[in-house]
CSV table of C-alpha atoms in Angstrom, one decimal:
chain,number,residue,atom,x,y,z
D,1,MET,CA,7.0,-12.2,38.8
D,2,LEU,CA,3.8,-12.9,40.6
D,3,ARG,CA,0.9,-10.4,40.5
D,4,SER,CA,-2.2,-11.0,42.6
D,5,TYR,CA,-5.5,-9.3,41.7
D,6,ARG,CA,-8.6,-9.2,43.9
D,7,ARG,CA,-12.1,-7.9,43.5
D,8,GLU,CA,-13.1,-4.6,45.0
D,9,ASN,CA,-16.6,-3.4,44.3
D,10,SER,CA,-16.8,-5.9,41.4
D,11,HIS,CA,-13.7,-4.4,39.8
D,12,LEU,CA,-10.2,-5.6,39.5
D,13,VAL,CA,-7.5,-4.3,41.9
D,14,LEU,CA,-3.8,-5.1,42.1
D,15,ALA,CA,-3.4,-6.7,45.5
D,16,GLN,CA,0.3,-7.4,45.6
D,17,GLU,CA,3.4,-8.1,43.5
D,18,GLY,CA,5.5,-11.0,44.5
D,19,ILE,CA,4.9,-13.8,47.1
D,20,PRO,CA,3.0,-12.5,50.1
D,21,THR,CA,4.6,-12.9,53.5
D,22,GLU,CA,1.3,-13.9,55.1
D,23,VAL,CA,-0.6,-17.1,54.4
D,24,ILE,CA,-3.8,-16.4,52.4
D,25,ALA,CA,-7.0,-18.0,53.7
D,26,PRO,CA,-9.1,-20.0,51.2
D,27,ILE,CA,-11.9,-17.4,51.5
D,28,ASP,CA,-9.4,-14.6,50.6
D,29,LEU,CA,-8.0,-16.2,47.5
D,30,PRO,CA,-7.2,-13.7,44.7
D,31,VAL,CA,-9.4,-13.8,41.7
D,32,TRP,CA,-6.4,-13.7,39.4
D,33,LEU,CA,-2.8,-14.8,39.9
D,34,ASP,CA,-0.7,-13.7,37.0
D,35,LEU,CA,2.7,-15.4,36.6
D,36,TYR,CA,5.0,-13.5,34.3
D,37,ASN,CA,8.5,-15.1,33.7
D,38,PRO,CA,7.9,-16.9,37.0
D,39,ALA,CA,10.7,-18.0,39.3
D,40,PRO,CA,10.6,-21.6,40.7
D,41,GLN,CA,9.4,-20.2,44.1
D,42,ASP,CA,6.5,-18.4,42.4
D,43,ASN,CA,5.3,-21.6,40.8
D,44,ARG,CA,5.7,-23.5,44.0
D,45,TYR,CA,3.7,-20.9,46.0
D,46,VAL,CA,0.8,-20.9,43.5
D,47,GLU,CA,0.8,-24.7,43.3
D,48,GLN,CA,0.7,-25.0,47.1
D,49,LEU,CA,-2.0,-22.3,47.4
D,50,LEU,CA,-4.4,-23.9,44.9
D,51,GLY,CA,-3.3,-27.5,45.1
D,52,ILE,CA,-2.5,-27.8,41.4
D,53,SER,CA,0.6,-28.6,39.3
D,54,LEU,CA,1.4,-25.9,36.7
D,55,PRO,CA,2.9,-26.8,33.4
D,56,THR,CA,6.5,-26.1,32.6
D,57,ARG,CA,7.6,-23.8,29.8
D,58,GLU,CA,8.5,-26.8,27.7
D,59,GLU,CA,5.1,-28.4,28.3
D,60,MET,CA,3.4,-25.1,27.3
D,61,GLN,CA,5.2,-25.2,24.0
D,62,GLU,CA,3.9,-28.7,23.1
D,63,ILE,CA,1.6,-28.8,20.0
D,64,GLU,CA,-0.4,-31.8,21.0
D,65,VAL,CA,-4.0,-30.9,22.0
D,66,SER,CA,-3.9,-33.3,25.0
D,67,ALA,CA,-0.9,-31.4,26.4
D,68,ARG,CA,-2.6,-28.0,25.9
D,69,LEU,CA,-6.2,-28.7,27.0
D,70,TYR,CA,-6.8,-31.0,30.0
D,71,GLN,CA,-8.3,-31.2,33.5
D,72,GLU,CA,-6.2,-32.1,36.5
D,73,ASP,CA,-6.6,-31.7,40.3
D,74,GLY,CA,-10.0,-30.2,39.9
D,75,ALA,CA,-8.7,-27.4,37.6
D,76,GLU,CA,-9.1,-26.7,34.0
D,77,PHE,CA,-5.8,-26.1,32.0
D,78,MET,CA,-5.9,-24.3,28.7
D,79,THR,CA,-2.8,-23.2,26.7
D,80,LEU,CA,-3.2,-20.9,23.7
D,81,THR,CA,-0.7,-19.3,21.4
D,82,ALA,CA,-0.9,-15.5,21.6
D,83,ALA,CA,0.5,-13.1,19.0
D,84,SER,CA,2.7,-10.5,20.6
D,85,GLN,CA,4.7,-7.5,19.5
D,86,LEU,CA,2.3,-7.0,16.7
D,87,GLU,CA,3.3,-3.4,16.1
D,88,SER,CA,7.0,-4.2,15.7
D,89,ASP,CA,8.9,-5.6,12.6
D,90,GLU,CA,9.4,-8.9,14.4
D,91,PRO,CA,6.1,-10.2,15.8
D,92,ILE,CA,6.3,-13.4,17.9
D,93,ASN,CA,3.9,-16.1,19.1
D,94,THR,CA,4.1,-17.1,22.7
D,95,PRO,CA,2.2,-19.7,24.7
D,96,ILE,CA,0.0,-18.6,27.6
D,97,THR,CA,-1.6,-21.0,30.0
D,98,PHE,CA,-4.9,-20.4,31.7
D,99,ALA,CA,-5.7,-22.5,34.8
D,100,LEU,CA,-9.1,-22.2,36.3
D,101,LYS,CA,-9.6,-23.5,39.8
D,102,GLY,CA,-12.9,-22.6,41.3
D,103,THR,CA,-13.3,-18.8,41.0
D,104,THR,CA,-9.5,-18.2,40.7
D,105,LEU,CA,-7.7,-17.8,37.4
D,106,VAL,CA,-3.9,-18.5,37.1
D,107,THR,CA,-2.1,-17.3,34.0
D,108,VAL,CA,1.4,-18.4,33.1
D,109,ARG,CA,3.3,-16.5,30.4
D,110,TYR,CA,6.8,-15.6,29.3
D,111,ALA,CA,6.0,-12.6,27.2
D,112,GLU,CA,4.2,-9.3,27.8
D,113,PRO,CA,1.4,-8.9,25.2
D,114,LYS,CA,-0.1,-5.4,25.3
D,115,ALA,CA,-3.5,-7.1,25.5
D,116,PHE,CA,-2.8,-8.0,29.2
D,117,ALA,CA,-1.9,-4.4,30.1
D,118,ASN,CA,-4.9,-3.1,28.2
D,119,PHE,CA,-7.2,-5.4,30.0
D,120,VAL,CA,-5.9,-4.5,33.4
D,121,VAL,CA,-6.3,-0.8,32.7
D,122,ARG,CA,-9.9,-1.3,31.5
D,123,ALA,CA,-10.8,-3.6,34.4
D,124,GLN,CA,-9.5,-1.2,37.0
D,125,ARG,CA,-11.7,1.7,35.8
D,126,SER,CA,-14.7,2.7,37.8
D,127,ASN,CA,-17.0,2.3,34.8
D,128,ALA,CA,-15.6,-1.1,33.8
D,129,VAL,CA,-17.6,-4.2,33.3
D,130,PRO,CA,-17.9,-5.9,36.7
D,131,VAL,CA,-15.6,-8.9,37.2
D,132,ALA,CA,-17.2,-11.8,39.1
D,133,ASN,CA,-14.7,-14.6,38.8
D,134,GLY,CA,-11.6,-15.9,37.1
D,135,GLU,CA,-13.6,-17.2,34.1
D,136,GLN,CA,-14.8,-13.7,33.3
D,137,ILE,CA,-11.2,-12.5,33.5
D,138,MET,CA,-10.1,-15.2,31.1
D,139,MET,CA,-12.8,-14.2,28.7
D,140,GLY,CA,-11.8,-10.5,29.0
D,141,LEU,CA,-8.1,-11.4,28.3
D,142,ILE,CA,-9.1,-13.4,25.2
D,143,GLU,CA,-11.2,-10.5,24.1
D,144,ALA,CA,-8.3,-8.1,24.6
D,145,LEU,CA,-6.1,-10.5,22.5
D,146,LEU,CA,-8.7,-10.5,19.8
D,147,ASP,CA,-8.9,-6.7,19.8
D,148,ARG,CA,-5.2,-6.5,19.3
D,149,MET,CA,-5.2,-8.9,16.5
D,150,ALA,CA,-8.1,-7.1,14.9
D,151,ASP,CA,-6.1,-3.8,15.0
D,152,ALA,CA,-3.1,-5.6,13.5
D,153,LEU,CA,-5.3,-7.0,10.6
D,154,GLU,CA,-6.6,-3.5,9.9
D,155,ARG,CA,-3.0,-2.2,9.7
D,156,VAL,CA,-2.0,-5.0,7.4
D,157,GLY,CA,-5.0,-4.3,5.2
D,158,THR,CA,-4.1,-0.6,4.9
D,159,GLY,CA,-0.5,-1.5,4.2
D,160,ILE,CA,-1.5,-4.0,1.5
D,161,ASP,CA,-3.6,-1.3,-0.2
D,162,GLN,CA,-0.6,1.1,-0.1
D,163,VAL,CA,1.7,-1.5,-1.6
D,164,SER,CA,-0.9,-2.4,-4.2
D,165,ARG,CA,-1.2,1.2,-5.4
D,166,GLN,CA,2.6,1.5,-5.5
D,167,VAL,CA,3.0,-1.7,-7.5
D,168,PHE,CA,0.1,-1.2,-10.0
D,169,ARG,CA,0.4,2.5,-10.6
D,170,LYS,CA,0.3,3.3,-14.3
D,171,GLY,CA,3.4,4.7,-16.1
D,172,GLY,CA,3.2,8.1,-17.7
D,173,LYS,CA,4.6,11.6,-17.5
D,174,GLY,CA,5.4,13.0,-14.1
D,175,LYS,CA,7.1,11.6,-11.1
D,176,GLU,CA,3.8,10.4,-9.4
D,177,LYS,CA,2.8,8.4,-12.5
D,178,ALA,CA,6.2,6.8,-13.1
D,179,SER,CA,6.4,3.0,-13.2
D,180,PRO,CA,7.8,1.5,-10.0
D,181,SER,CA,11.5,1.2,-10.0
D,182,SER,CA,13.5,-1.8,-8.9
D,183,ASP,CA,14.1,-0.3,-5.5
D,184,ASP,CA,10.4,0.3,-5.1
D,185,LEU,CA,9.6,-3.3,-6.0
D,186,GLN,CA,12.3,-4.6,-3.7
D,187,ALA,CA,10.8,-2.5,-0.8
D,188,ALA,CA,7.4,-3.8,-1.7
D,189,ILE,CA,8.6,-7.4,-1.5
D,190,GLU,CA,10.1,-6.7,1.9
D,191,ARG,CA,6.8,-5.2,3.1
D,192,ILE,CA,4.8,-8.0,1.7
D,193,GLY,CA,7.0,-10.5,3.5
D,194,GLN,CA,6.5,-8.7,6.8
D,195,ASP,CA,2.8,-8.6,6.4
D,196,GLY,CA,2.7,-12.3,5.4
D,197,ASP,CA,4.7,-13.3,8.5
D,198,LEU,CA,2.4,-11.3,10.7
D,199,LEU,CA,-0.7,-12.9,9.1
D,200,THR,CA,0.8,-16.3,9.7
D,201,LYS,CA,1.3,-15.6,13.4
D,202,VAL,CA,-2.2,-14.1,13.7
D,203,ARG,CA,-3.8,-17.1,12.0
D,204,GLU,CA,-1.9,-19.5,14.3
D,205,SER,CA,-3.1,-17.6,17.3
D,206,LEU,CA,-6.7,-17.6,16.1
D,207,VAL,CA,-6.7,-21.3,15.6
D,208,SER,CA,-5.4,-21.9,19.2
D,209,ILE,CA,-8.0,-19.5,20.7
D,210,ASN,CA,-10.7,-21.3,18.8
D,211,ARG,CA,-9.6,-24.6,20.3
D,212,VAL,CA,-9.5,-23.1,23.8
D,213,LEU,CA,-13.1,-21.6,23.4
D,214,THR,CA,-14.4,-24.8,22.0
D,215,TYR,CA,-12.8,-26.9,24.8
D,216,HIS,CA,-13.9,-24.6,27.6
D,217,THR,CA,-17.5,-24.5,26.2
D,218,SER,CA,-17.7,-28.3,26.1
D,219,VAL,CA,-16.3,-28.6,29.6
D,220,ASP,CA,-18.7,-25.9,30.9
D,221,GLN,CA,-21.7,-27.8,29.6
D,222,ASP,CA,-21.1,-30.3,32.4
D,223,LYS,CA,-21.0,-27.4,34.9
D,224,LYS,CA,-24.2,-25.8,33.8
D,225,VAL,CA,-22.7,-22.3,33.4
D,226,THR,CA,-24.8,-19.2,33.2
D,227,LYS,CA,-26.4,-17.9,30.1
D,228,GLU,CA,-24.2,-14.9,30.2
D,229,ALA,CA,-21.0,-17.0,30.1
D,230,LYS,CA,-22.3,-19.0,27.2
D,231,ALA,CA,-23.4,-15.9,25.4
D,232,ARG,CA,-20.0,-14.3,25.8
D,233,SER,CA,-18.2,-17.5,24.6
D,234,LYS,CA,-20.4,-17.5,21.5
D,235,VAL,CA,-19.6,-13.8,20.8
D,236,LEU,CA,-15.9,-14.5,21.2
D,237,TYR,CA,-16.2,-17.5,18.9
D,238,ARG,CA,-17.9,-15.4,16.2
D,239,ASP,CA,-15.1,-12.9,16.6
D,240,VAL,CA,-12.6,-15.6,16.0
D,241,VAL,CA,-14.3,-16.9,12.9
D,242,ALA,CA,-14.7,-13.3,11.5
D,243,LEU,CA,-11.0,-12.5,12.2
D,244,THR,CA,-9.9,-15.9,10.7
D,245,ASP,CA,-11.9,-15.1,7.5
D,246,GLN,CA,-10.3,-11.7,7.3
D,247,ALA,CA,-6.8,-13.1,7.9
D,248,THR,CA,-7.4,-15.7,5.1
D,249,PHE,CA,-8.6,-13.0,2.7
D,250,LEU,CA,-5.6,-10.8,3.5
D,251,SER,CA,-3.3,-13.8,3.0
D,252,SER,CA,-4.7,-14.4,-0.5
D,253,LYS,CA,-4.2,-10.7,-1.3
D,254,VAL,CA,-0.6,-10.9,0.0
D,255,ASN,CA,0.1,-14.0,-2.2
D,256,PHE,CA,-1.5,-12.3,-5.2
D,257,LEU,CA,0.5,-9.1,-4.6
D,258,LEU,CA,3.7,-11.1,-4.2
D,259,ASP,CA,3.2,-12.9,-7.5
D,260,ALA,CA,2.4,-9.6,-9.2
D,261,THR,CA,5.5,-7.9,-7.8
D,262,LEU,CA,7.7,-10.8,-8.9
D,263,GLY,CA,6.0,-10.7,-12.3
D,264,LEU,CA,6.8,-7.0,-12.7
D,265,ILE,CA,10.4,-7.6,-11.7
D,266,ASN,CA,10.6,-10.3,-14.4
D,267,LEU,CA,9.1,-7.9,-16.9
D,268,GLN,CA,11.7,-5.3,-16.1
D,269,GLN,CA,14.5,-7.8,-16.4
D,270,ASN,CA,13.1,-9.0,-19.7
D,271,GLN,CA,13.0,-5.5,-20.9
D,272,ILE,CA,16.7,-5.0,-20.1
D,273,ILE,CA,17.6,-8.3,-21.8
D,274,LYS,CA,15.6,-7.4,-24.8
D,275,ILE,CA,17.4,-4.1,-25.1
D,276,PHE,CA,20.8,-5.9,-25.1
D,277,SER,CA,19.5,-8.4,-27.6
D,278,VAL,CA,18.3,-5.7,-30.0
D,279,ALA,CA,21.5,-3.8,-29.6
D,280,ALA,CA,23.5,-6.9,-30.4
D,281,VAL,CA,21.4,-7.6,-33.5
D,282,VAL,CA,21.6,-3.9,-34.7
D,283,PHE,CA,25.3,-3.8,-34.4
D,284,LEU,CA,25.9,-7.2,-35.9
D,285,PRO,CA,25.7,-6.2,-39.6
D,286,PRO,CA,28.1,-3.2,-39.1
D,287,THR,CA,30.5,-5.4,-37.3
D,288,LEU,CA,30.3,-7.9,-40.3
D,289,VAL,CA,31.0,-5.1,-42.8
D,290,ALA,CA,34.0,-3.9,-40.7
D,291,SER,CA,35.3,-7.4,-40.4
D,292,ILE,CA,35.1,-7.9,-44.1
D,293,TYR,CA,37.2,-4.9,-44.9
D,294,GLY,CA,39.5,-5.6,-42.0
D,295,MET,CA,40.6,-8.9,-43.6
D,296,ASN,CA,44.3,-9.2,-44.6
D,297,PHE,CA,43.9,-10.2,-48.2
D,298,ALA,CA,46.2,-8.7,-50.8
D,299,ASP,CA,43.4,-8.1,-53.3
D,300,ILE,CA,40.3,-6.2,-51.9
D,301,PRO,CA,39.0,-3.9,-54.7
D,302,GLU,CA,37.5,-1.3,-52.5
D,303,LEU,CA,40.8,-0.7,-50.7
D,304,ARG,CA,42.1,1.2,-53.8
D,305,TRP,CA,38.9,3.0,-54.4
D,306,GLY,CA,38.7,6.6,-53.5
D,307,LEU,CA,35.2,6.4,-52.2
D,308,GLY,CA,35.8,3.0,-50.5
D,309,TYR,CA,35.9,4.4,-47.0
D,310,PRO,CA,32.6,6.4,-47.2
D,311,PHE,CA,31.0,3.5,-49.0
D,312,ALA,CA,32.0,1.1,-46.1
D,313,LEU,CA,30.7,3.6,-43.5
D,314,GLY,CA,27.4,4.0,-45.4
D,315,MET,CA,27.0,0.2,-45.5
D,316,MET,CA,27.5,0.1,-41.8
D,317,VAL,CA,24.9,2.8,-41.0
D,318,ILE,CA,22.4,1.3,-43.4
D,319,SER,CA,22.9,-2.2,-42.1
D,320,ALA,CA,22.3,-0.9,-38.5
D,321,ILE,CA,19.2,1.2,-39.4
D,322,LEU,CA,17.4,-1.6,-41.4
D,323,PRO,CA,17.1,-4.0,-38.4
D,324,TYR,CA,16.1,-1.2,-36.1
D,325,LEU,CA,13.3,-0.2,-38.5
D,326,TYR,CA,12.2,-3.8,-38.8
D,327,PHE,CA,12.0,-4.2,-35.0
D,328,LYS,CA,9.9,-1.0,-34.7
D,329,ARG,CA,7.5,-2.1,-37.4
D,330,ARG,CA,7.0,-5.4,-35.7
D,331,ARG,CA,6.5,-3.5,-32.3
D,332,TRP,CA,9.3,-5.4,-30.7
D,333,LEU,CA,10.6,-2.2,-29.3
């Protein structure tokens, strides 16, 4: 799908969806051409309109910097990895290509990050920040992506705090103070895994955005861009650095929380094993007594003793109580 946006009173307006039937004059070029899941004819139209060659989906997924950041046909091509579906249980990373040719921006994408819709809504308001060219639109889109990732990091931080309180709550009387059960710890591990996966995707996206901003700033030094554009790039770069630090901090908390949760699970398992071990030791002497008097020898004196049966039962009870009291005294129970 091809969406064309133009400027109207310095604000963004949707001009048309799909390939226009009339030929667009160079002076009437849209300020933004957004290609979402483009068909081959959509790519060909934009390439003929601007005289550029757009990267394919396979080329957009290349990890080499030279394949993501380059100049060709008088245009600047920058591909970043955007985090999408951040509010779902299965966030994804998708490549998005920005192509700047003159004052026109072309975006090629195969996902629908909410940041794009949020930016369009804001840019179409009457009180929105004026849009002068495609470069400002690209900066606005990157800013919207960063806002979405900042919101995601806030949710992750809140979720980690909740899991931490659930895992480290003290045992005691009452349901609220009870130690976490195995089901609670399993749910905590699942939540920690989801948060860790989201943080990984956000950090990957932040690294790619940092590369794009650094490359665009270095290229723009040759163009003598305005102070406003340089200042906005610096602000976005500082936002990327701050979000990267926050994501790194949250990742360390996730790793610590995961280790702590696994440690609590091991403690619970050790407690269960200890109970079985103590039970086996406690019942071992009574079993030995019963085995002795269960042997098939012809001459066992206690067999003909009237108090033999109570005597054997007493020995069993005493031999079970003594190890139990010993374990309690050593605080093994």
